[in-house]
Tab-separated table of C-alpha atoms and ligand atoms in Angstrom:
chain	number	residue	atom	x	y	z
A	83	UNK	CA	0.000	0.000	0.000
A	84	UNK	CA	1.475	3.025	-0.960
A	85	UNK	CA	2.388	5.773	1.754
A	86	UNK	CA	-0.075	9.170	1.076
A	87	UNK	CA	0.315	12.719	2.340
A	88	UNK	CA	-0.034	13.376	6.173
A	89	UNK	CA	-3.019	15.794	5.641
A	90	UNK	CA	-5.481	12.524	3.977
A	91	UNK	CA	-3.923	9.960	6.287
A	92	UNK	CA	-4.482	12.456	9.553
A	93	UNK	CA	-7.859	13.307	8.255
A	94	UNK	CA	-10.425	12.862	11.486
A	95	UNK	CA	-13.026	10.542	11.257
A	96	UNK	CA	-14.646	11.380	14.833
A	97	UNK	CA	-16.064	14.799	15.735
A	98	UNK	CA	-13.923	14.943	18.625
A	99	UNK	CA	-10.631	15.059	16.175
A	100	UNK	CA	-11.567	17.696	14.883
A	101	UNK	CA	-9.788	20.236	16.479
A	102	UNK	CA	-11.175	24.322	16.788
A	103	UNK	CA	-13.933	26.180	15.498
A	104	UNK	CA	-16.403	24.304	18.415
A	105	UNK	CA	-18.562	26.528	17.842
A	106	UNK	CA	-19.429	26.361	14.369
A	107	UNK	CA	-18.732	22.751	15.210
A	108	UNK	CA	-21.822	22.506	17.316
A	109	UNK	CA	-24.172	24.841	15.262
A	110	UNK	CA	-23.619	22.515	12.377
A	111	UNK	CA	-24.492	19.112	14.393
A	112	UNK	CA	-27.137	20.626	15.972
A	113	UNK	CA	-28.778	22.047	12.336
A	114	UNK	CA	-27.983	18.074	11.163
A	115	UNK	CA	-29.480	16.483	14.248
A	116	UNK	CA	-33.213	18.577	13.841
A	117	UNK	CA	-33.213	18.609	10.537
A	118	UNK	CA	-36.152	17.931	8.702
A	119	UNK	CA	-37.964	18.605	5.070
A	120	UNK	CA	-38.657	22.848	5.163
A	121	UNK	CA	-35.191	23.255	7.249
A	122	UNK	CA	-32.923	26.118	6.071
A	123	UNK	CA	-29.715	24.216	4.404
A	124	UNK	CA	-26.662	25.731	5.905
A	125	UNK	CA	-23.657	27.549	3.727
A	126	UNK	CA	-19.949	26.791	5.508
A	127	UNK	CA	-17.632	29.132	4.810
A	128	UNK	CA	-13.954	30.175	5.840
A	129	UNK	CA	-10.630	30.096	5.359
A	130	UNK	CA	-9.353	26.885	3.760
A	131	UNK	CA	-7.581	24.198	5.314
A	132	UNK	CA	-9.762	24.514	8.931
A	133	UNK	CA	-12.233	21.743	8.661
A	134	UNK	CA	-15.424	22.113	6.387
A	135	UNK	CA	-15.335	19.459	4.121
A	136	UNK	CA	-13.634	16.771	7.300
A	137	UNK	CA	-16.739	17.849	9.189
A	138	UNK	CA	-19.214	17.340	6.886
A	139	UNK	CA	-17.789	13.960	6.004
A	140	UNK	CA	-17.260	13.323	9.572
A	141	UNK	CA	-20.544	13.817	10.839
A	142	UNK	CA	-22.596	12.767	7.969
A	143	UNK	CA	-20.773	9.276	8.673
A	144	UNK	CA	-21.463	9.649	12.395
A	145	UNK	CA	-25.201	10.184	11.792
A	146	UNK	CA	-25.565	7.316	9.083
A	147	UNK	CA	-26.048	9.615	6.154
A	148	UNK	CA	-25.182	8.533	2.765
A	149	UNK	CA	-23.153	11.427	1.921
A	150	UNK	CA	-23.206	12.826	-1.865
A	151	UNK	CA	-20.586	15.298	-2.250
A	152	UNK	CA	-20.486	16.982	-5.775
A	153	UNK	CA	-18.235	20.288	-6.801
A	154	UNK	CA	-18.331	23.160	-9.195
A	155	UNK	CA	-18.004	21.156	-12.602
A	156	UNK	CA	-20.836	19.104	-11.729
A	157	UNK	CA	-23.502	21.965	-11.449
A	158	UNK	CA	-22.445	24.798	-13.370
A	159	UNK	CA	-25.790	25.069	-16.095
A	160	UNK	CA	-29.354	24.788	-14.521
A	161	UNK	CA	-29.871	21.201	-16.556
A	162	UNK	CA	-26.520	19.736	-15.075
A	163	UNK	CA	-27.453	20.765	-11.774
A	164	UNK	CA	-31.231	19.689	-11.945
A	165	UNK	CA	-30.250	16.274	-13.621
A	166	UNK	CA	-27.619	15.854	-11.342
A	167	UNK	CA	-29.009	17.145	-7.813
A	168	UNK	CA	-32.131	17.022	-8.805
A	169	UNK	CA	-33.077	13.357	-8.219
A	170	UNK	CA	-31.076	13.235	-4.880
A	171	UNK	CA	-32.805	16.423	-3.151
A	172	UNK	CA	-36.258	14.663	-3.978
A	173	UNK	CA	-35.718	11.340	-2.446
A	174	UNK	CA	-38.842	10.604	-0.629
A	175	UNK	CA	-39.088	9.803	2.955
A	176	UNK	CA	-40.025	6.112	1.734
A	177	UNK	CA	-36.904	5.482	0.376
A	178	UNK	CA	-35.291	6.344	3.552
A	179	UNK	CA	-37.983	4.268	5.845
A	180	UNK	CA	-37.097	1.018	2.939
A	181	UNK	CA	-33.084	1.312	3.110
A	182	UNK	CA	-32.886	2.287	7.017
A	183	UNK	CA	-29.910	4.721	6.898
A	184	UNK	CA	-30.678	8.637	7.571
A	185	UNK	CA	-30.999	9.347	4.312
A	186	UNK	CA	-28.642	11.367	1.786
A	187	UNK	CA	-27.202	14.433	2.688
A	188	UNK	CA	-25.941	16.369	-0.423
A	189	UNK	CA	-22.840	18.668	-0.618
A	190	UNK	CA	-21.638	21.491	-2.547
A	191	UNK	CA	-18.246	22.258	-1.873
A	192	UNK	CA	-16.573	25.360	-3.646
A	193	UNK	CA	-19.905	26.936	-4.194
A	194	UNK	CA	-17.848	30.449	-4.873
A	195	UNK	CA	-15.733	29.127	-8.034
A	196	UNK	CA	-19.713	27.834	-9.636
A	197	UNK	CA	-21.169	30.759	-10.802
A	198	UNK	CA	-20.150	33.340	-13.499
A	199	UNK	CA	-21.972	35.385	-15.297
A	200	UNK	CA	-22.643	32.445	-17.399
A	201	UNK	CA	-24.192	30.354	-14.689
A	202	UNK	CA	-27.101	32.023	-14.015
A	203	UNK	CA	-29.465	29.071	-14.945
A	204	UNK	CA	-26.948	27.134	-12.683
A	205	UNK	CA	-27.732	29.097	-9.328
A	206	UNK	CA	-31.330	29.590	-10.160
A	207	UNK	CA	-31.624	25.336	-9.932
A	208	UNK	CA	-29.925	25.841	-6.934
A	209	UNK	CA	-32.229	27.992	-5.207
A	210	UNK	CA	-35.073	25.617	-6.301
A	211	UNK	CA	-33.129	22.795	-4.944
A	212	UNK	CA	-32.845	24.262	-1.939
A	213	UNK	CA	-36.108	25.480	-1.811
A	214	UNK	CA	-38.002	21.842	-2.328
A	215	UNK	CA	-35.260	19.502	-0.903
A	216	UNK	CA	-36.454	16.662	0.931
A	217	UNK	CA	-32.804	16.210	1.736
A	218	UNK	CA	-30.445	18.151	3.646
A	219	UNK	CA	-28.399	20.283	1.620
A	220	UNK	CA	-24.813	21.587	2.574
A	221	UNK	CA	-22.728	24.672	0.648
A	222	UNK	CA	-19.096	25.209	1.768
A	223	UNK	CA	-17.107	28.588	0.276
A	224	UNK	CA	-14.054	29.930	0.880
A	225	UNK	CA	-15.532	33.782	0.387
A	226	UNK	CA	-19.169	33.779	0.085
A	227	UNK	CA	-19.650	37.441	-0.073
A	228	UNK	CA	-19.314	37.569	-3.840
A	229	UNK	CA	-22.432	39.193	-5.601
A	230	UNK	CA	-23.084	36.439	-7.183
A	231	UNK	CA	-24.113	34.213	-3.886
A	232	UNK	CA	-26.665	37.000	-2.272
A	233	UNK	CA	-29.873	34.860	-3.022
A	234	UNK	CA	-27.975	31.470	-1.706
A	235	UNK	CA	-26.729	33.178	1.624
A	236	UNK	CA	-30.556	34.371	2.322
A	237	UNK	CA	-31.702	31.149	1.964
A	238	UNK	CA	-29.162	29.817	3.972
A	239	UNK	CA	-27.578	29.280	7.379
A	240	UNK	CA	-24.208	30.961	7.709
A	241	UNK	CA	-21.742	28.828	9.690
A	242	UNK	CA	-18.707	30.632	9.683
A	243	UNK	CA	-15.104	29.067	10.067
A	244	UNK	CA	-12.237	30.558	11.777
A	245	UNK	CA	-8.678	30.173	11.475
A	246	UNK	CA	-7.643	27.386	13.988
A	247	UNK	CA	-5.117	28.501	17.215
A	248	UNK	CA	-1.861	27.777	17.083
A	249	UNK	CA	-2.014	25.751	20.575
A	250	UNK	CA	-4.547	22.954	19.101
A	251	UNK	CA	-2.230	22.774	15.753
A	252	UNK	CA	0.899	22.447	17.930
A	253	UNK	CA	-1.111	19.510	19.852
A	254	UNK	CA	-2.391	18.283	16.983
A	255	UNK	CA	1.307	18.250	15.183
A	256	UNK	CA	2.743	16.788	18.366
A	257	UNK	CA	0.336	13.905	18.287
A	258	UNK	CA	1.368	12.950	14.400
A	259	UNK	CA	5.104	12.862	15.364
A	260	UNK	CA	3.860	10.541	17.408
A	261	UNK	CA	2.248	8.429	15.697
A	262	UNK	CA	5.013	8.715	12.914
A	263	UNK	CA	7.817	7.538	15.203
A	264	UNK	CA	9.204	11.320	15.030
A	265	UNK	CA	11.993	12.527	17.279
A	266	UNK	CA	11.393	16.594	17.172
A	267	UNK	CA	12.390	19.657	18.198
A	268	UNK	CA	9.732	20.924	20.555
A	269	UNK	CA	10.472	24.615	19.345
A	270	UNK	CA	9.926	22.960	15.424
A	271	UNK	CA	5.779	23.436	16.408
A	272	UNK	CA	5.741	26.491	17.441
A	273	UNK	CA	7.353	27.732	14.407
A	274	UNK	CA	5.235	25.329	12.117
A	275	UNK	CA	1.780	26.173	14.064
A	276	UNK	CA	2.856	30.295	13.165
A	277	UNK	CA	3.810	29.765	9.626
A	278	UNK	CA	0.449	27.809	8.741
A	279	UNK	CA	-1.596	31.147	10.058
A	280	UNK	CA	-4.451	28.809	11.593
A	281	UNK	CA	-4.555	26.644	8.389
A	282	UNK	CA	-4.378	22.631	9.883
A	283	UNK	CA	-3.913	21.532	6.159
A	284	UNK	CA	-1.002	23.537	5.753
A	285	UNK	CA	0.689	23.114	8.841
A	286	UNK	CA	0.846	18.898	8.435
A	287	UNK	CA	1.535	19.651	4.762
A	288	UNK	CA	4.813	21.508	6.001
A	289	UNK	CA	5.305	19.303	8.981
A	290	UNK	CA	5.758	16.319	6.276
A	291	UNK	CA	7.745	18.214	3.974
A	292	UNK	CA	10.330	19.326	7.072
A	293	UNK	CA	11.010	15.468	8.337
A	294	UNK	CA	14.095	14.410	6.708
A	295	UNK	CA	15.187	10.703	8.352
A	296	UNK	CA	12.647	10.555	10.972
A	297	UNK	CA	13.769	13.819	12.469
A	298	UNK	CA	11.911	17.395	13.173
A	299	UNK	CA	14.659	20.373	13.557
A	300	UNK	CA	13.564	23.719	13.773
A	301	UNK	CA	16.675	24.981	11.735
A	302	UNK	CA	14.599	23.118	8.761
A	303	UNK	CA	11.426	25.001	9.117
A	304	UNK	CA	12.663	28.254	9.957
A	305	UNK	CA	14.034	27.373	5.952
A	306	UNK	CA	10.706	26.219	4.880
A	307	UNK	CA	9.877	27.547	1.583
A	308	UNK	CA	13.469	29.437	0.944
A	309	UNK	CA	14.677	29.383	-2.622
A	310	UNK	CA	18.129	27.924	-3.277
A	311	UNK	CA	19.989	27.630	-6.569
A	312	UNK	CA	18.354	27.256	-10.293
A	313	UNK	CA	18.459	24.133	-11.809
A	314	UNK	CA	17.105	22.547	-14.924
A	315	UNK	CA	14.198	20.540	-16.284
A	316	UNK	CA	16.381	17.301	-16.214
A	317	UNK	CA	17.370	17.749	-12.510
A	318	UNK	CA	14.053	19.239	-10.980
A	319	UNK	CA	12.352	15.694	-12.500
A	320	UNK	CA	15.279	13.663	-10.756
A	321	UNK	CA	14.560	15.334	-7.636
A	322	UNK	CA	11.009	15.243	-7.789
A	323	UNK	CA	10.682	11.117	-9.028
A	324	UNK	CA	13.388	10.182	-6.440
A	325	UNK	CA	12.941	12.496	-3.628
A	326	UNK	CA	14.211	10.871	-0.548
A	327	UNK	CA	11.443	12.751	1.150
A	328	UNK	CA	8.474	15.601	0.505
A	329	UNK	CA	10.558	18.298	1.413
A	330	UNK	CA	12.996	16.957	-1.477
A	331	UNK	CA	10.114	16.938	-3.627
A	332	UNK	CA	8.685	20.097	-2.890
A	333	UNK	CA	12.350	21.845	-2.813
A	334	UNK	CA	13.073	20.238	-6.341
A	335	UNK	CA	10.332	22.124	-8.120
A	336	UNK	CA	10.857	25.035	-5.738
A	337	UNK	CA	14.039	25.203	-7.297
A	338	UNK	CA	13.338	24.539	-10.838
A	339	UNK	CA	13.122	27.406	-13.372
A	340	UNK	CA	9.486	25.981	-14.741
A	341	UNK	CA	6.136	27.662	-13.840
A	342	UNK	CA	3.706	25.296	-11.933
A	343	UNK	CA	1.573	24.713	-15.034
A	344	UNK	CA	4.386	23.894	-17.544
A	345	UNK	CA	5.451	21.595	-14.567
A	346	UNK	CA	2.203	19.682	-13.529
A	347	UNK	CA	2.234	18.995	-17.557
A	348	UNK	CA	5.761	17.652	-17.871
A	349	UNK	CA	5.422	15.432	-14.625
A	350	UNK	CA	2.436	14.027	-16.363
A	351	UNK	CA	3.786	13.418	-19.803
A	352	UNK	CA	7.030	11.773	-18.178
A	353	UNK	CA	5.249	9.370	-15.415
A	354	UNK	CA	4.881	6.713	-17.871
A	355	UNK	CA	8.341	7.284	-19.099
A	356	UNK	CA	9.885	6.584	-15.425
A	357	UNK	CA	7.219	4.082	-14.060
A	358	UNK	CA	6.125	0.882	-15.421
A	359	UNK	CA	4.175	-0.664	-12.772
A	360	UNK	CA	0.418	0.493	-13.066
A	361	UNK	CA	-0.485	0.716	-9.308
A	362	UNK	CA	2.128	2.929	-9.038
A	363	UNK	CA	1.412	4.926	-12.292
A	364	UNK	CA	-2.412	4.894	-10.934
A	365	UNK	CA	-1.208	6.620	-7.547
A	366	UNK	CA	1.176	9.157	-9.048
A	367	UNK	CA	-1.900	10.002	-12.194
A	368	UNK	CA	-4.248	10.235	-8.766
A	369	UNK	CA	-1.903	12.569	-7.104
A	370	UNK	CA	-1.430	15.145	-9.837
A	371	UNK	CA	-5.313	14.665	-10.561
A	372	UNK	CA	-5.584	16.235	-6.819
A	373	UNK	CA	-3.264	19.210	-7.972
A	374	UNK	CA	-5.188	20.041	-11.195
A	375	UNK	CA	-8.549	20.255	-8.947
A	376	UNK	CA	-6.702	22.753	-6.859
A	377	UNK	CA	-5.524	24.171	-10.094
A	378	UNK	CA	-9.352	24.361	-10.759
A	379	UNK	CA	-10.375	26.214	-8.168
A	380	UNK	CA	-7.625	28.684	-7.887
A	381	UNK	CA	-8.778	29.531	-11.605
A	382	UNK	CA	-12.456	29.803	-10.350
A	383	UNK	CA	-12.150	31.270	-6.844
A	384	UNK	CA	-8.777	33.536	-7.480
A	385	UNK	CA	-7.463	31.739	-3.961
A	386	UNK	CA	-3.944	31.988	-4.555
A	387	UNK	CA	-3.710	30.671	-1.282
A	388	UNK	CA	-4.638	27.276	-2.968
A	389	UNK	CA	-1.636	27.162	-4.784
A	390	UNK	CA	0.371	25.676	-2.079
A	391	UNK	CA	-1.192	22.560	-1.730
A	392	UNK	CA	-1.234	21.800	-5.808
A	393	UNK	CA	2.335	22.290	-5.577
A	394	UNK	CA	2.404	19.747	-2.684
A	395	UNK	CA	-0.061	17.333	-4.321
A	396	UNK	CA	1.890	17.144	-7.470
A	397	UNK	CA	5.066	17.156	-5.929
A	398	UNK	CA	5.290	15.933	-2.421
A	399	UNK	CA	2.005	13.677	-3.636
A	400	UNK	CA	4.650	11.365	-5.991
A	401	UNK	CA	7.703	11.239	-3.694
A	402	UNK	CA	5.472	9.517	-1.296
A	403	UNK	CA	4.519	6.775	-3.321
A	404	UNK	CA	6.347	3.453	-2.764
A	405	UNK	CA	7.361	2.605	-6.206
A	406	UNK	CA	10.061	0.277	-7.734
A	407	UNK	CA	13.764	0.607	-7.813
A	408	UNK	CA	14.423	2.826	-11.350
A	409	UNK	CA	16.968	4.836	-12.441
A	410	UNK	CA	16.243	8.601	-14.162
A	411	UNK	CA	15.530	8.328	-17.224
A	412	UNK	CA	15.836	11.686	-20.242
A	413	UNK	CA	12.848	13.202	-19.519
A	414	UNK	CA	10.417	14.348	-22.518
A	415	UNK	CA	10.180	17.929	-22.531
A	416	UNK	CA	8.405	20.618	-22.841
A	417	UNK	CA	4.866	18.375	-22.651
A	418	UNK	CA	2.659	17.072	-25.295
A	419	UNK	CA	-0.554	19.461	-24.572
A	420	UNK	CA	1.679	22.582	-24.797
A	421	UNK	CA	3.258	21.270	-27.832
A	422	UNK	CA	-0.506	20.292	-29.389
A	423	UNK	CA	-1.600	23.863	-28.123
A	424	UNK	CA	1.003	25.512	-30.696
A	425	UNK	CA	-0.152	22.934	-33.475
A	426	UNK	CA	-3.650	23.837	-33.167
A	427	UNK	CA	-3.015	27.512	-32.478
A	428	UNK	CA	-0.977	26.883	-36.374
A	429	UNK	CA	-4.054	24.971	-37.652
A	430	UNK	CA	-6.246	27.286	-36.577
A	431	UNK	CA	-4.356	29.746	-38.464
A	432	UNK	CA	-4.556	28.150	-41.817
A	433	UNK	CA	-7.886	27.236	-42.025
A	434	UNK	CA	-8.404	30.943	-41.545
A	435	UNK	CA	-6.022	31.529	-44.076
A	436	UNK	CA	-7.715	29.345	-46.298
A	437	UNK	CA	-11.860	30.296	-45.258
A	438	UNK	CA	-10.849	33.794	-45.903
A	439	UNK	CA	-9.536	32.882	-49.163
A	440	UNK	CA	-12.785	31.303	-50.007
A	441	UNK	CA	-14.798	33.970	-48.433
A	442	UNK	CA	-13.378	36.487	-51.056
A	443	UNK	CA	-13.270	34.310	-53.994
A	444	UNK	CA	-16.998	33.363	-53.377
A	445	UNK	CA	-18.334	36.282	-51.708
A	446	UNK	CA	-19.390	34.405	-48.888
A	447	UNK	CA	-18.560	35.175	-44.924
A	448	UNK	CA	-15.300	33.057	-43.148
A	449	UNK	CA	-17.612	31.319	-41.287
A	450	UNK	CA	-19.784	29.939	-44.509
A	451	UNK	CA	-17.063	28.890	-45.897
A	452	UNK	CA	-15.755	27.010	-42.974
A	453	UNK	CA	-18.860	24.893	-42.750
A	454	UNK	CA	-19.871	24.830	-45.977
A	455	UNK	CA	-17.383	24.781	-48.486
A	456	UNK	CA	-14.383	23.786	-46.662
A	457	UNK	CA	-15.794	20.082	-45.941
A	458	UNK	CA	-15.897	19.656	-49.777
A	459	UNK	CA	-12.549	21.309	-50.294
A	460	UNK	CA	-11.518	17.848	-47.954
A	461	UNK	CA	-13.292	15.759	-50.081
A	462	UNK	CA	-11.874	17.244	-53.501
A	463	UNK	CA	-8.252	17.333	-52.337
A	464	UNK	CA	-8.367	13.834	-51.204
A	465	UNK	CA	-9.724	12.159	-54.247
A	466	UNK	CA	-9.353	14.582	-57.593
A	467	UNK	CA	-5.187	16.074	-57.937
A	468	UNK	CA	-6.115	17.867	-60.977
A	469	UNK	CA	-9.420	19.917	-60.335
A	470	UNK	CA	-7.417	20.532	-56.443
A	471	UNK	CA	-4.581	22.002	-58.410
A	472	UNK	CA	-6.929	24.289	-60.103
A	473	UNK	CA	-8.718	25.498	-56.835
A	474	UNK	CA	-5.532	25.896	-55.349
A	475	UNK	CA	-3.957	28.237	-57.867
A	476	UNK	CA	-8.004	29.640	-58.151
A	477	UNK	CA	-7.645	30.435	-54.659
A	478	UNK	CA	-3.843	31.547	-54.363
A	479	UNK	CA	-3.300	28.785	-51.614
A	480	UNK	CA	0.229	28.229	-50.230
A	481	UNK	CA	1.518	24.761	-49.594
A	482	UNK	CA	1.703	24.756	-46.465
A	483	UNK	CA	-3.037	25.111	-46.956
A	484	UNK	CA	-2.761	22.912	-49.402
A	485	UNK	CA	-1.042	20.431	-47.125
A	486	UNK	CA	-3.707	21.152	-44.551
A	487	UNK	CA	-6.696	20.551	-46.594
A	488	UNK	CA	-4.595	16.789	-47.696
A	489	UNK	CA	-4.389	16.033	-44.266
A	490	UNK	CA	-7.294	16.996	-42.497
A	491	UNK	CA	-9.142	15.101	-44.994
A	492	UNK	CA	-6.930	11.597	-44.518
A	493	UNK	CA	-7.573	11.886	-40.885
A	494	UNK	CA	-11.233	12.839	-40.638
B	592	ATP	N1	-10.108	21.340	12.264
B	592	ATP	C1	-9.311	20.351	11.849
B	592	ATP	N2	-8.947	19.341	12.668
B	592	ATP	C2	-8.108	18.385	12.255
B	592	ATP	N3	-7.600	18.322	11.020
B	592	ATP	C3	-7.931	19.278	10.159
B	592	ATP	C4	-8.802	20.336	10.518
B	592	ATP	N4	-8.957	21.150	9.466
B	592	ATP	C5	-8.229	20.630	8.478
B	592	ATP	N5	-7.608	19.516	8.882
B	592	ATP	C6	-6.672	18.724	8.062
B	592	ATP	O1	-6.577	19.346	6.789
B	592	ATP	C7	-7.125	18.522	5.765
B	592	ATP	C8	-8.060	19.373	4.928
B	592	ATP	O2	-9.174	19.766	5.679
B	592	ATP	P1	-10.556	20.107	5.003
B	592	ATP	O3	-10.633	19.475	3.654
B	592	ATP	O4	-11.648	19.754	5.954
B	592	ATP	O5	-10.449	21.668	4.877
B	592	ATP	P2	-11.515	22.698	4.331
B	592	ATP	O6	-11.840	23.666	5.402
B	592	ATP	O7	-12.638	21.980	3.691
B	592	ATP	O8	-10.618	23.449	3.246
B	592	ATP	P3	-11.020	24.073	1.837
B	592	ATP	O9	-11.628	25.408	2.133
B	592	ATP	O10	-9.720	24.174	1.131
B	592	ATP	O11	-11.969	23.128	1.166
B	592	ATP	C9	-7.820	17.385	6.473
B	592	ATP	O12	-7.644	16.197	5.744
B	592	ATP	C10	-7.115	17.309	7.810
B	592	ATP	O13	-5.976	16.520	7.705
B	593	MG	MG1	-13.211	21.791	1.650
């Protein structure tokens, strides 16, 4: 089984691990315990990294719920979310009474990265959701005060989460070292609890990424997230695929000269190069999935404080699977999807080129002749050299057009 990051394996599953916020804490349980069809649903929002999700998880477990959790992709247009949600929010108290449990309890994490301007059908289902549920419904949010979420915070109980203090992180640290076999530095907590700023993810991200050997020395994390030297694509993939630890890993791409994008799509173009067992390759794919849905919401929400844990996930996330004894190999760079986003960006730009060509020629717009003449053009340059020819030097096409209307019409 392979090892995982400290913040999933340390995740509570009983209320009383959950450490801070008791207050929210107990407004939430109490909300679950008396709720019933006609209930508010409750919004929890807060800083990241303090709880919300572990909670809702927790105690939906605790209770017997059957918890459906769903996120910003799955609800963005009023059909997906009525299709989706729909169904769950009007299971009938039958159901329940037939299959024992408590029921479902549904959950909308990241409710502040759904809605643009675009969404509008998608928060309107929402409100009808909420307003006909049979269910209980849960919304978590980093910032709900956007605009956009005025109708869903009226219709909703606010449960507000608080950064957590650094005494219950320290304890909380403490009792991981622990566990972990861990000889610290009691001073290395202290330090740790500060730096995280009341953020429990963060702090055991950074408590993992510190240990080197078994060992917790407060010299390492008063260096925590220093930048050393430069180094190159070769080396930062060396140091990330054989880190001898996370903060290895996480210093490796720290260090590298690439951009966190460029780098989450070279790791994944070169996995299959370095691994060849597929539970590992399934671990390592399912750790830099986690980055890109922090990726996600960071381009949704604007929380650059996100960006820290994609880093880790993508980094720290592979040196921690066990994996077989390899050697480096020459890593493939830069990645595929760049590469293809250049080709297509090219494409793109002759078969303007050649609809504008067209468009003159036949006095029709660039977008007629894109659907309706350049399909033929396909056809015709695939099957008849001579009356092509003639088009071509009809339409003044370069060779590099004509090339594109050869090939486009082979592979389609
Ligand atoms: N209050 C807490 N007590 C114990 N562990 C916690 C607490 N808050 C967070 N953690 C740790 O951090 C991890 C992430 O927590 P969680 O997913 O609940 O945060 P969140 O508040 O939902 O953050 P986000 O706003 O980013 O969704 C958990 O797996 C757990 O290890
Ligand atoms: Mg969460």
């Amino acid at each position: 089984m392979p090892d995982e990051m400290w913040s999933e394996k340390y995740r509570p599953v009983h209320l009383y691990q959950i450490i801070g916020n008791e207050k929210a804490k107990l407004t939430f349980i109490t909300w679950l315990k008396h709720w019933k069809p006609g209930s508010k649903s409750v919004l929890l929002y807060g800083p990241p990294g303090t709880g919300k999700t572990t909670l809702v998880q927790v105690a939906s477990n605790e209770f017997g719920y059957k918890l459906i959790e769903m996120n910003a992709s799955d609800v963005r247009t009023k059909t997906a979310i009525m299709s989706t949600a729909g169904p769950i929010a009007r299971e009938s108290s039958l159901y329940v009474t037939l299959y024992k449990g408590a029921g479902s309890i549904l959950f909308l994490d990241e409710v502040d990265g759904i809605f643009g301007r675009e969404d509008r059908g998608g928060i309107g289902g929402l409100l009808k959701i909420i307003d006909e549920t049979n269910v209980p419904i849960i919304l978590a949010a980093n910032d709900p005060w956007k605009p956009k979420l005025r109708l869903l915070r009226r219709s909703c109980e606010m449960i507000r989460f608080y950064y957590v203090r650094p005494s219950k992180i320290i304890a909380l640290l403490k009792r991981i070292c622990q566990e972990e076999g861990v000889e610290a530095e009691a001073k290395a907590f202290a330090f740790l609890a500060e730096k995280s700023r009341g953020d429990v993810r963060s702090a055991i991200n950074d408590l993992q990424s510190v240990i080197g050997e078994k060992v917790l020395k407060v010299q390492d994390v008063k260096r925590l997230g220093m930048r050393d030297r430069k180094i190159d694509v070769q080396e930062a993939l060396t140091g990330i695929f054989f880190a001898k630890n996370v903060k290895e890993a996480i210093q490796s791409f720290n260090n590298s000269r690439i951009d966190y994008e460029m780098m989450l799509h070279t790791i994944h173009d070169n996995l299959p190069l370095q691994y060849s067992d597929p539970i590992v390759l399934a671990s390592a794919y399912n750790a830099i999935s986690r980055a890109d849905i922090f990726f996600g919401r960071i381009a949704r929400t604007q929380n650059w404080s996100l960006l820290k844990y994609a880093i880790e996930q993508m980094t720290a996330g592979i040196s921690t699977i066990k994996k077989e004894k390899t050697s480096p190999v020459h890593y493939r760079f830069p990645p595929s999807k760049i590469m293809m986003l250049g080709r297509t960006k090219s494409e793109r730009n002759l078969r303007r080129g050649i609809c504008e060509r067209v468009g003159l020629k036949c006095h029709v717009s660039r977008k007629a002749a894109n659907t309706d003449f350049l399909p033929f053009l396909k056809v015709i340059f695939n099957n008849d050299t001579d009356l092509a020819s003639e088009i071509s030097s009809w339409l003044t096409l370069d060779d590099e057009m004509i090339g594109y209307l050869e090939d486009i019409g082979r592979n389609n």
